[in-house]
Tab-separated table of C-alpha atoms in Angstrom:
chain	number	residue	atom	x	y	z
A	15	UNK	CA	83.735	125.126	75.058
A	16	UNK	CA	86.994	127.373	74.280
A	17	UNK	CA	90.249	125.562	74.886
A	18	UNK	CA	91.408	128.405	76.659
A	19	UNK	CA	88.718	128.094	79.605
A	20	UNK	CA	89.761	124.030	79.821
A	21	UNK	CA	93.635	124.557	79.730
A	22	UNK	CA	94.258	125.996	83.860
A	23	UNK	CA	92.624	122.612	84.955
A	24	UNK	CA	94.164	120.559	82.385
A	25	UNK	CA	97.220	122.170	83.197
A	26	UNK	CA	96.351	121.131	87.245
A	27	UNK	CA	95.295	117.299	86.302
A	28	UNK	CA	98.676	117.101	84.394
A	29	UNK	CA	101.141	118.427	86.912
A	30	UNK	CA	99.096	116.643	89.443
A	31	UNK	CA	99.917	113.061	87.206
A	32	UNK	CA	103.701	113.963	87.100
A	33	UNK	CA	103.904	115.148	90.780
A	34	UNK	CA	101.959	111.614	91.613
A	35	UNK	CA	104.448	109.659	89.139
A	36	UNK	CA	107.388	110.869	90.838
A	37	UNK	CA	106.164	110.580	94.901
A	38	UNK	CA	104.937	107.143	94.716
A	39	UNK	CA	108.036	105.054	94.177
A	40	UNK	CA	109.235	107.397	97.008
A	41	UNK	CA	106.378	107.088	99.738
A	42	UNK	CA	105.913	103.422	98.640
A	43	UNK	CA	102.206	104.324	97.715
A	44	UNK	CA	99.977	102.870	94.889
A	45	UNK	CA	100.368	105.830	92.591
A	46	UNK	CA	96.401	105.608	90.995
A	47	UNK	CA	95.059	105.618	94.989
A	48	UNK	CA	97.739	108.470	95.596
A	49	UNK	CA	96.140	110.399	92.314
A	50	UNK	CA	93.168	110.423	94.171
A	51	UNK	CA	94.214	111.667	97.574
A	52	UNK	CA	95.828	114.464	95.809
A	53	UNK	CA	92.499	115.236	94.094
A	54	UNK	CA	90.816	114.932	97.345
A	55	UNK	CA	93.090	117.052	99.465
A	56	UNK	CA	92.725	119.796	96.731
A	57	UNK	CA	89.085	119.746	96.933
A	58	UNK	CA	88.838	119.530	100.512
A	59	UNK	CA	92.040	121.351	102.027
A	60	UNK	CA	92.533	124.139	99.348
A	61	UNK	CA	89.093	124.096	97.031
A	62	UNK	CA	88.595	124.431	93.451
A	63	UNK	CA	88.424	127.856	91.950
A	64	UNK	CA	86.070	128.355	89.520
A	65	UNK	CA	88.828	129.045	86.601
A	66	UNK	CA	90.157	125.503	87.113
A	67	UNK	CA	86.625	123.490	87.027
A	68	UNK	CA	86.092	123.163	83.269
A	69	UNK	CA	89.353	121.705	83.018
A	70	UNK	CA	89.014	119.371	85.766
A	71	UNK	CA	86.036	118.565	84.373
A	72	UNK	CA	87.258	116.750	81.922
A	73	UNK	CA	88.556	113.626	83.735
A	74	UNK	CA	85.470	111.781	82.987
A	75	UNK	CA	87.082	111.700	78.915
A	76	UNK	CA	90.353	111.022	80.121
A	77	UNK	CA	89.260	107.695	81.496
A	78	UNK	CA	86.689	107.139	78.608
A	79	UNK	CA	89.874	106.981	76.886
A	80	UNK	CA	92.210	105.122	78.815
A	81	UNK	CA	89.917	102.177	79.056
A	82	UNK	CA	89.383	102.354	74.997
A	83	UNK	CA	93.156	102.151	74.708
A	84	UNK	CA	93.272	99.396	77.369
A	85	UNK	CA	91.100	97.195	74.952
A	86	UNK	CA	94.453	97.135	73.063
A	87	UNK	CA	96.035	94.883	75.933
A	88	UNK	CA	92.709	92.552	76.751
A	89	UNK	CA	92.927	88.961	75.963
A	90	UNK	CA	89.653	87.854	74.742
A	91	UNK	CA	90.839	84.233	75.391
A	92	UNK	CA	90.875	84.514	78.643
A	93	UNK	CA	87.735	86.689	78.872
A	94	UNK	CA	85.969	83.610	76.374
A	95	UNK	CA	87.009	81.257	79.188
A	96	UNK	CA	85.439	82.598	82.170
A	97	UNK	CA	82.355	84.907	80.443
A	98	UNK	CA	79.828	82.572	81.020
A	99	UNK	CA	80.964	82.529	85.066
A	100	UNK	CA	81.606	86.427	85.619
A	101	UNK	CA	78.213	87.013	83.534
A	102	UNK	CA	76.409	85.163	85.761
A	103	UNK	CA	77.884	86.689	88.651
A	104	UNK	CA	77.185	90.003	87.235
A	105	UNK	CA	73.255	89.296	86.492
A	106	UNK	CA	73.361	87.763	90.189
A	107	UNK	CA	74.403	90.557	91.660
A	108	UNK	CA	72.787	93.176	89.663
A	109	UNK	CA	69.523	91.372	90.583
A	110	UNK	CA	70.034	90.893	94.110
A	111	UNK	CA	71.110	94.672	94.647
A	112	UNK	CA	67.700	95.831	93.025
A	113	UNK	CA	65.891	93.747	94.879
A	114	UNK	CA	67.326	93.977	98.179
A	115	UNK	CA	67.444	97.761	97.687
A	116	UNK	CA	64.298	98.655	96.320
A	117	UNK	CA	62.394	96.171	99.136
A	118	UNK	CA	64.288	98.098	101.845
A	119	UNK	CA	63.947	101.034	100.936
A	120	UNK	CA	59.817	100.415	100.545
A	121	UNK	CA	58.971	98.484	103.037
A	122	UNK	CA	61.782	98.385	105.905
A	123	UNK	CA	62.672	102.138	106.303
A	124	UNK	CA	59.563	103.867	104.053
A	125	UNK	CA	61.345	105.879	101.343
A	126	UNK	CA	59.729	106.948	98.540
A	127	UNK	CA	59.295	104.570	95.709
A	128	UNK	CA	61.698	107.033	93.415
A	129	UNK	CA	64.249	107.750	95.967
A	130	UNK	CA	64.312	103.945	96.485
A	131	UNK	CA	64.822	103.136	92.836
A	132	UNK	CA	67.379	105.649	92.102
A	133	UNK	CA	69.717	103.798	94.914
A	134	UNK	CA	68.793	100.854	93.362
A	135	UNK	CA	69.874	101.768	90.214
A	136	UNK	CA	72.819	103.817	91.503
A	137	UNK	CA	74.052	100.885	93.655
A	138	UNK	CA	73.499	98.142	91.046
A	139	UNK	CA	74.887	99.484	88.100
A	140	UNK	CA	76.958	102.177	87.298
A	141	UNK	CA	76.768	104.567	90.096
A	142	UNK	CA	75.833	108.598	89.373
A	143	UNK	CA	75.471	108.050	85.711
A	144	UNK	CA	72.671	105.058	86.226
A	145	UNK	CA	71.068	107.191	89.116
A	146	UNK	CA	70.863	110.324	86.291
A	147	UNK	CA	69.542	107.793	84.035
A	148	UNK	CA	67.242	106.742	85.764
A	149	UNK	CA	65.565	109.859	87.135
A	150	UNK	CA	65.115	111.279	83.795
A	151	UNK	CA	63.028	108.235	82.769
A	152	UNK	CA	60.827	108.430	86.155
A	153	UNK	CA	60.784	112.102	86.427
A	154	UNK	CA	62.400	112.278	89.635
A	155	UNK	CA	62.634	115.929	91.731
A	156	UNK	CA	65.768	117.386	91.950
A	157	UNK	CA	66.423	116.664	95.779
A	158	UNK	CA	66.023	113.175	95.036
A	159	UNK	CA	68.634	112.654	92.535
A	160	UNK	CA	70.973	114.590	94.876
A	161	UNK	CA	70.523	112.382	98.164
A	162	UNK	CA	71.028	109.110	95.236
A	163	UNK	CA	73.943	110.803	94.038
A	164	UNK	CA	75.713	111.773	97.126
A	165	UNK	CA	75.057	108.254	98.601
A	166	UNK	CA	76.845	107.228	95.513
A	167	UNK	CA	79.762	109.242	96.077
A	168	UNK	CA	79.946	108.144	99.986
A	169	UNK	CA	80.247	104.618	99.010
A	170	UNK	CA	82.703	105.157	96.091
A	171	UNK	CA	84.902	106.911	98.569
A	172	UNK	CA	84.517	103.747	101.336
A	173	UNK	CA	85.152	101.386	99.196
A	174	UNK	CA	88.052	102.903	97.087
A	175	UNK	CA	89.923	102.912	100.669
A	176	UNK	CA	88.326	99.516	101.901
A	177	UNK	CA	88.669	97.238	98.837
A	178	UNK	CA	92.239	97.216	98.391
A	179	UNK	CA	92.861	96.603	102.657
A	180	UNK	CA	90.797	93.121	101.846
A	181	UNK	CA	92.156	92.457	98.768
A	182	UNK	CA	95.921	92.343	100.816
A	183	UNK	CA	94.368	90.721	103.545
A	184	UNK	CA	92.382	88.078	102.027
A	185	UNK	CA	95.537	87.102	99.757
A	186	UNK	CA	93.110	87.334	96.229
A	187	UNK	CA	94.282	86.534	93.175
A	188	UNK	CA	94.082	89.413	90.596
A	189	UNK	CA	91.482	87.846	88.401
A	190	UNK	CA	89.305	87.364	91.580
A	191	UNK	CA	89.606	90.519	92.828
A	192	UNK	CA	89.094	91.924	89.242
A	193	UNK	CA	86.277	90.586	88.940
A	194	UNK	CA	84.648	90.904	92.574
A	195	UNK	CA	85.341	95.100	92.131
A	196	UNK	CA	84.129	95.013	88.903
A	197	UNK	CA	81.068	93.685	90.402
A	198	UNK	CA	80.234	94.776	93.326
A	199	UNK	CA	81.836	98.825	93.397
A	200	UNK	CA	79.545	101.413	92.432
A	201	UNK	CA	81.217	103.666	89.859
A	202	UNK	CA	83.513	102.886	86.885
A	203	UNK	CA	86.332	105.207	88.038
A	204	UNK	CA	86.714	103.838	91.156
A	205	UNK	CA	86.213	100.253	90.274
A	206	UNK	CA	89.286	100.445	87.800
A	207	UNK	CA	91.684	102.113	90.428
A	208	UNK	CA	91.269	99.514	92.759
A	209	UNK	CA	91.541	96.951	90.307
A	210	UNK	CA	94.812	98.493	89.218
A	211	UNK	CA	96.321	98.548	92.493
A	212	UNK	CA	95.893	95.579	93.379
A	213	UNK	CA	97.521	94.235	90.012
A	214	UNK	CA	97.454	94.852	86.124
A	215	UNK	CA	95.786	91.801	85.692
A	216	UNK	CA	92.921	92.725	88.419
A	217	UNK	CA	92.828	96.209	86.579
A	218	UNK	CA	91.920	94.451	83.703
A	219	UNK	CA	89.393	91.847	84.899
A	220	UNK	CA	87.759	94.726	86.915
A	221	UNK	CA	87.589	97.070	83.889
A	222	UNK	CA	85.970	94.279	81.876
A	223	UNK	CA	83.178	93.019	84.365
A	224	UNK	CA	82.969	96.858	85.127
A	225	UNK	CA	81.948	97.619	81.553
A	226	UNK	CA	79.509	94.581	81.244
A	227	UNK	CA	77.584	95.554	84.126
A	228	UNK	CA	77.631	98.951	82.898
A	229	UNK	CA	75.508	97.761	79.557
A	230	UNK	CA	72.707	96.465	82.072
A	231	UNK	CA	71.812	100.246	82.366
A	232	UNK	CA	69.434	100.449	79.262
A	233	UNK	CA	67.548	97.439	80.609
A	234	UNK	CA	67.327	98.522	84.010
A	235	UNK	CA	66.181	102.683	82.529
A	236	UNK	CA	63.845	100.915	79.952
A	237	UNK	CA	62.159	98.620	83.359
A	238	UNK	CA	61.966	101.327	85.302
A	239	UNK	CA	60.392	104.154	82.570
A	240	UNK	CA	58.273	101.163	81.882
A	241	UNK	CA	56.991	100.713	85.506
A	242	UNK	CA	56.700	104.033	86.417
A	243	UNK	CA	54.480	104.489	83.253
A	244	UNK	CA	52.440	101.143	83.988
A	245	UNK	CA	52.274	103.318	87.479
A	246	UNK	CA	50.862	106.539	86.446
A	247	UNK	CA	48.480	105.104	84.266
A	248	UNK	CA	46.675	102.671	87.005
A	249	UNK	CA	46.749	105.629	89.158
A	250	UNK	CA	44.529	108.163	87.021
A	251	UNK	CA	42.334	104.732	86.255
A	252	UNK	CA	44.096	104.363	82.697
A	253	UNK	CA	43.026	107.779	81.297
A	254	UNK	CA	46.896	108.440	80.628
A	255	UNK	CA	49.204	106.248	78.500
A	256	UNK	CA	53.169	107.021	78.240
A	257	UNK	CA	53.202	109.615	75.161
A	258	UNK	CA	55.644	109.400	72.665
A	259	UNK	CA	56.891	112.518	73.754
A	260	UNK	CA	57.948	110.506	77.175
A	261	UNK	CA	59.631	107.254	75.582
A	262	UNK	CA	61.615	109.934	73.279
A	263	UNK	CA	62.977	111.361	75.780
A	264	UNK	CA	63.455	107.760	78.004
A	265	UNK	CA	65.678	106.725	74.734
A	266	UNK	CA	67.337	110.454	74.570
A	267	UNK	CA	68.285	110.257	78.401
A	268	UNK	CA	69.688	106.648	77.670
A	269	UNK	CA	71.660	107.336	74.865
A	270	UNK	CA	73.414	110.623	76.749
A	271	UNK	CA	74.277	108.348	79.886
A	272	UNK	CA	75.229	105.484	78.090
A	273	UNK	CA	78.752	104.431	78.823
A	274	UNK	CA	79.892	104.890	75.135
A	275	UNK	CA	83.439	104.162	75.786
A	276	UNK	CA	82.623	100.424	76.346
A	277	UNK	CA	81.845	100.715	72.507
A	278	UNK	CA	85.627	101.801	71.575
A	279	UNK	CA	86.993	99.094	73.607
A	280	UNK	CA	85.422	96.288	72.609
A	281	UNK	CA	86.578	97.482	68.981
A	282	UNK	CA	90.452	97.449	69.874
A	283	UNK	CA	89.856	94.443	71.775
A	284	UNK	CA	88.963	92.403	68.690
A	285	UNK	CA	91.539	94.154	66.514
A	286	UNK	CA	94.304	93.538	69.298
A	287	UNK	CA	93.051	89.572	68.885
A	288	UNK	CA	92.936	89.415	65.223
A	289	UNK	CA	97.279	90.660	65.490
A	290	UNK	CA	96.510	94.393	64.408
A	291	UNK	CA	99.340	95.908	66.934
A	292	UNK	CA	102.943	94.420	67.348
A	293	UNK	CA	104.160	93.848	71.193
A	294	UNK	CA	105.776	97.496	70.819
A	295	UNK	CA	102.689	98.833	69.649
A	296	UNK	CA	100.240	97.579	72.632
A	297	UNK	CA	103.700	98.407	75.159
A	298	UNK	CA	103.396	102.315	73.763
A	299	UNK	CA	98.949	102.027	74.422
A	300	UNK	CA	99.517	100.630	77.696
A	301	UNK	CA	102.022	103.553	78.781
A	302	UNK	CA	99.461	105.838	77.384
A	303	UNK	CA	96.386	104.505	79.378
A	304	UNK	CA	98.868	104.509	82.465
A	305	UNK	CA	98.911	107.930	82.312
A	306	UNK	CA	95.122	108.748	81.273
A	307	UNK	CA	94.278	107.107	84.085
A	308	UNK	CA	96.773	108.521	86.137
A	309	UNK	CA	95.258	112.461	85.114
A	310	UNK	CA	91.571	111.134	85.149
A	311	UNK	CA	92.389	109.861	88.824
A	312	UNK	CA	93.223	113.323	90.011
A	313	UNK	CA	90.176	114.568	88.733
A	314	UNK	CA	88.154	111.648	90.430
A	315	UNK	CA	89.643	112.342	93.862
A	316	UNK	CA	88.132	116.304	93.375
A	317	UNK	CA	84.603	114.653	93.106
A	318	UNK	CA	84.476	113.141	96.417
A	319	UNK	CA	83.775	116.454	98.945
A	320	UNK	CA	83.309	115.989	102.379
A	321	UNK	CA	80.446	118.766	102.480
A	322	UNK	CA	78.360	116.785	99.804
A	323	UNK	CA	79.301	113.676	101.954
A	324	UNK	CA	77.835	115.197	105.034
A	325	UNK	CA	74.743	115.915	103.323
A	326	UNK	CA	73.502	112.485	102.660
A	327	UNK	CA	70.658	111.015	104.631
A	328	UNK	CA	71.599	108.055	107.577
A	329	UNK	CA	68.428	105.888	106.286
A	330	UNK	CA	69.959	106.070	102.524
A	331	UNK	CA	73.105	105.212	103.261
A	332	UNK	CA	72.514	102.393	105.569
A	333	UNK	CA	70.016	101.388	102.715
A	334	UNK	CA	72.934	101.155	100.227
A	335	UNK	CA	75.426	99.719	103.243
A	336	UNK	CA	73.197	96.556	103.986
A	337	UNK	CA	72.710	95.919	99.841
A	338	UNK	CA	76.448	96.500	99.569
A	339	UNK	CA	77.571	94.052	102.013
A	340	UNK	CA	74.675	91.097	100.898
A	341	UNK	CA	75.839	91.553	96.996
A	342	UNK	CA	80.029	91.985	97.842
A	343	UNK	CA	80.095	88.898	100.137
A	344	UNK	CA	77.864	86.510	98.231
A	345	UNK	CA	79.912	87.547	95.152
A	346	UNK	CA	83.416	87.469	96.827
A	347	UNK	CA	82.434	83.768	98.491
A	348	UNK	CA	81.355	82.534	94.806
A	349	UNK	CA	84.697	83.662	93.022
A	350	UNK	CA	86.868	82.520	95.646
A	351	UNK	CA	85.041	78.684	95.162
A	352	UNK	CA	84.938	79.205	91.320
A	353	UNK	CA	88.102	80.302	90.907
A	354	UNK	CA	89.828	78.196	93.903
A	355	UNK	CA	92.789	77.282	91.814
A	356	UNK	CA	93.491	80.928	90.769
């Protein structure tokens, strides 16, 4: 794509980030949740002309890249220390979401088996991306994905305004409410605001349990393509079997939606560990994820549209809402016991 098509939104994401940088010390506001209400009230109270929606676009790499350069500033001591507990947690609730999802949605309120799984997936793992993942493995139709993906979105706006309110009231520590966003939010982006307005050390612990649920999603794509195959093939009494054609394309899907940040930092993680950058050096990465995430925030805030909202079905959602509220309370009431003395 030509530079000059990107550079009016760029230019919008970055004079959003300074405007945000200066008004929140003012207003007394979390500046990452205020990026977002800017990008919302753009969306919703102005709209988005088409000249400025490459650009904008783009936020999804600008917070690719502020979590690699956040890898510079992780301690992997402290991740050692607790892994075995928060991956636990994070199989736990992965599991429990798919299950309680997927049974809902088939036999409580009678969606269709796809529709089902792509909330499932959706709600247990990394939000849009997983859903997109998902439906190109199981064929999906079109107006599936969208209900999955705007239920998504509905949630990720809840509980990027209802996270932080409990966080405050509930007194949590930020390695406890790290960790509890990290595993119980939908989406990446919203998961690391929250995390970071709580405290840097929640931003942290939420970014990392964010990222290792996010590797479940080749399992979860592989099981599903696998089913759905298993599926087809008792249906037509076994005269079809899953082509090469189809698992190429299974991998292909995979590989596109695969969150392939998570890759770059885990790399500066272990070369931040092993002494590679001096206290000034991982001072200068940390101002420059700041502000990544600060631009990729405005961005985020353009994605949630109330007309897209209004669109999703009331069985979905409430679907979603009942799986949401099993997996965030069993998970919150585990941390806080685990990690009493926090």
């Amino acid at each position: 794509m030509a530079v000059h098509r990107l550079f009016p939104g760029l230019a919008v994401l970055g004079i959003g980030a300074f405007f945000v940088r200066a008004l929140a010390p003012v207003i007394g506001f979390n500046h990452l949740l205020l990026a977002i209400a800017l990008g919302f009230v753009l969306t919703n109270a102005v709209g988005v002309p088409a000249r400025l929606e490459p650009g904008i676009a783009t936020h999804k790499l600008w917070l690719g890249a502020g979590i690699v350069l956040m890898g510079a500033s992780v301690s992997l001591g402290a991740v050692r220390d607790a892994g075995w507990l928060v991956l636990l947690a994070i199989l736990t609730v992965v599991g429990t979401t798919l299950l309680v999802v997927e049974l809902l949605s088939r036999f409580v309120f009678g969606l269709t088996d796809r529709l089902g799984s792509l909330l499932a997936a959706g709600s247990s793992i990394c939000g849009v991306s997983a859903v997109v993942a998902v439906a190109g493995a199981i064929r999906a139709r079109e107006e599936q994905v969208a209900y999955a993906a705007a239920t998504v979105l509905l949630f990720d706006a809840v509980t990027i305004a209802i996270y932080p309110v409990i966080g405050e009231l509930l007194g949590l520590s930020g390695r406890v409410f790290g960790i509890w966003a990290g595993i119980s939010m939908f989406s990446t982006g919203p998961a690391v605001a929250v995390g970071f307005a709580h405290s840097d050390v929640a931003g942290q612990w939420a970014t990392i349990t964010k990222l290792a649920r996010n590797a479940l999603i080749g399992v979860v794509v592989l099981a599903y393509a696998s089913y759905y195959a298993r599926e087809a093939n008792r249906t037509d009494g076994g005269r079809s079997a899953p082509s090469a054609g189809v698992a190429n394309s299974t991998v292909r899907t995979l590989w596109s939606e695969f969150p392939k940040f998570v890759l770059g930092f885990l790399a500066l993680a272990v070369l931040s560990s092993l002494g590679a950058f001096s206290a000034a050096q991982r001072a200068s990465l940390e101002n420059a994820y700041n502000w990544l995430f600060l631009v990729a925030f405005v961005g985020l805030g353009t994605e949630i549209r109330l007309d897209e909202l209004r669109q999703t079905g009331v069985t979905p959602a409430f679907v979603v809402l009942l799986a949401l509220l099993v997996a965030s309370t069993l998970s919150l009431a585990v941390l806080l016991l685990a990690f009493s003395s926090a």
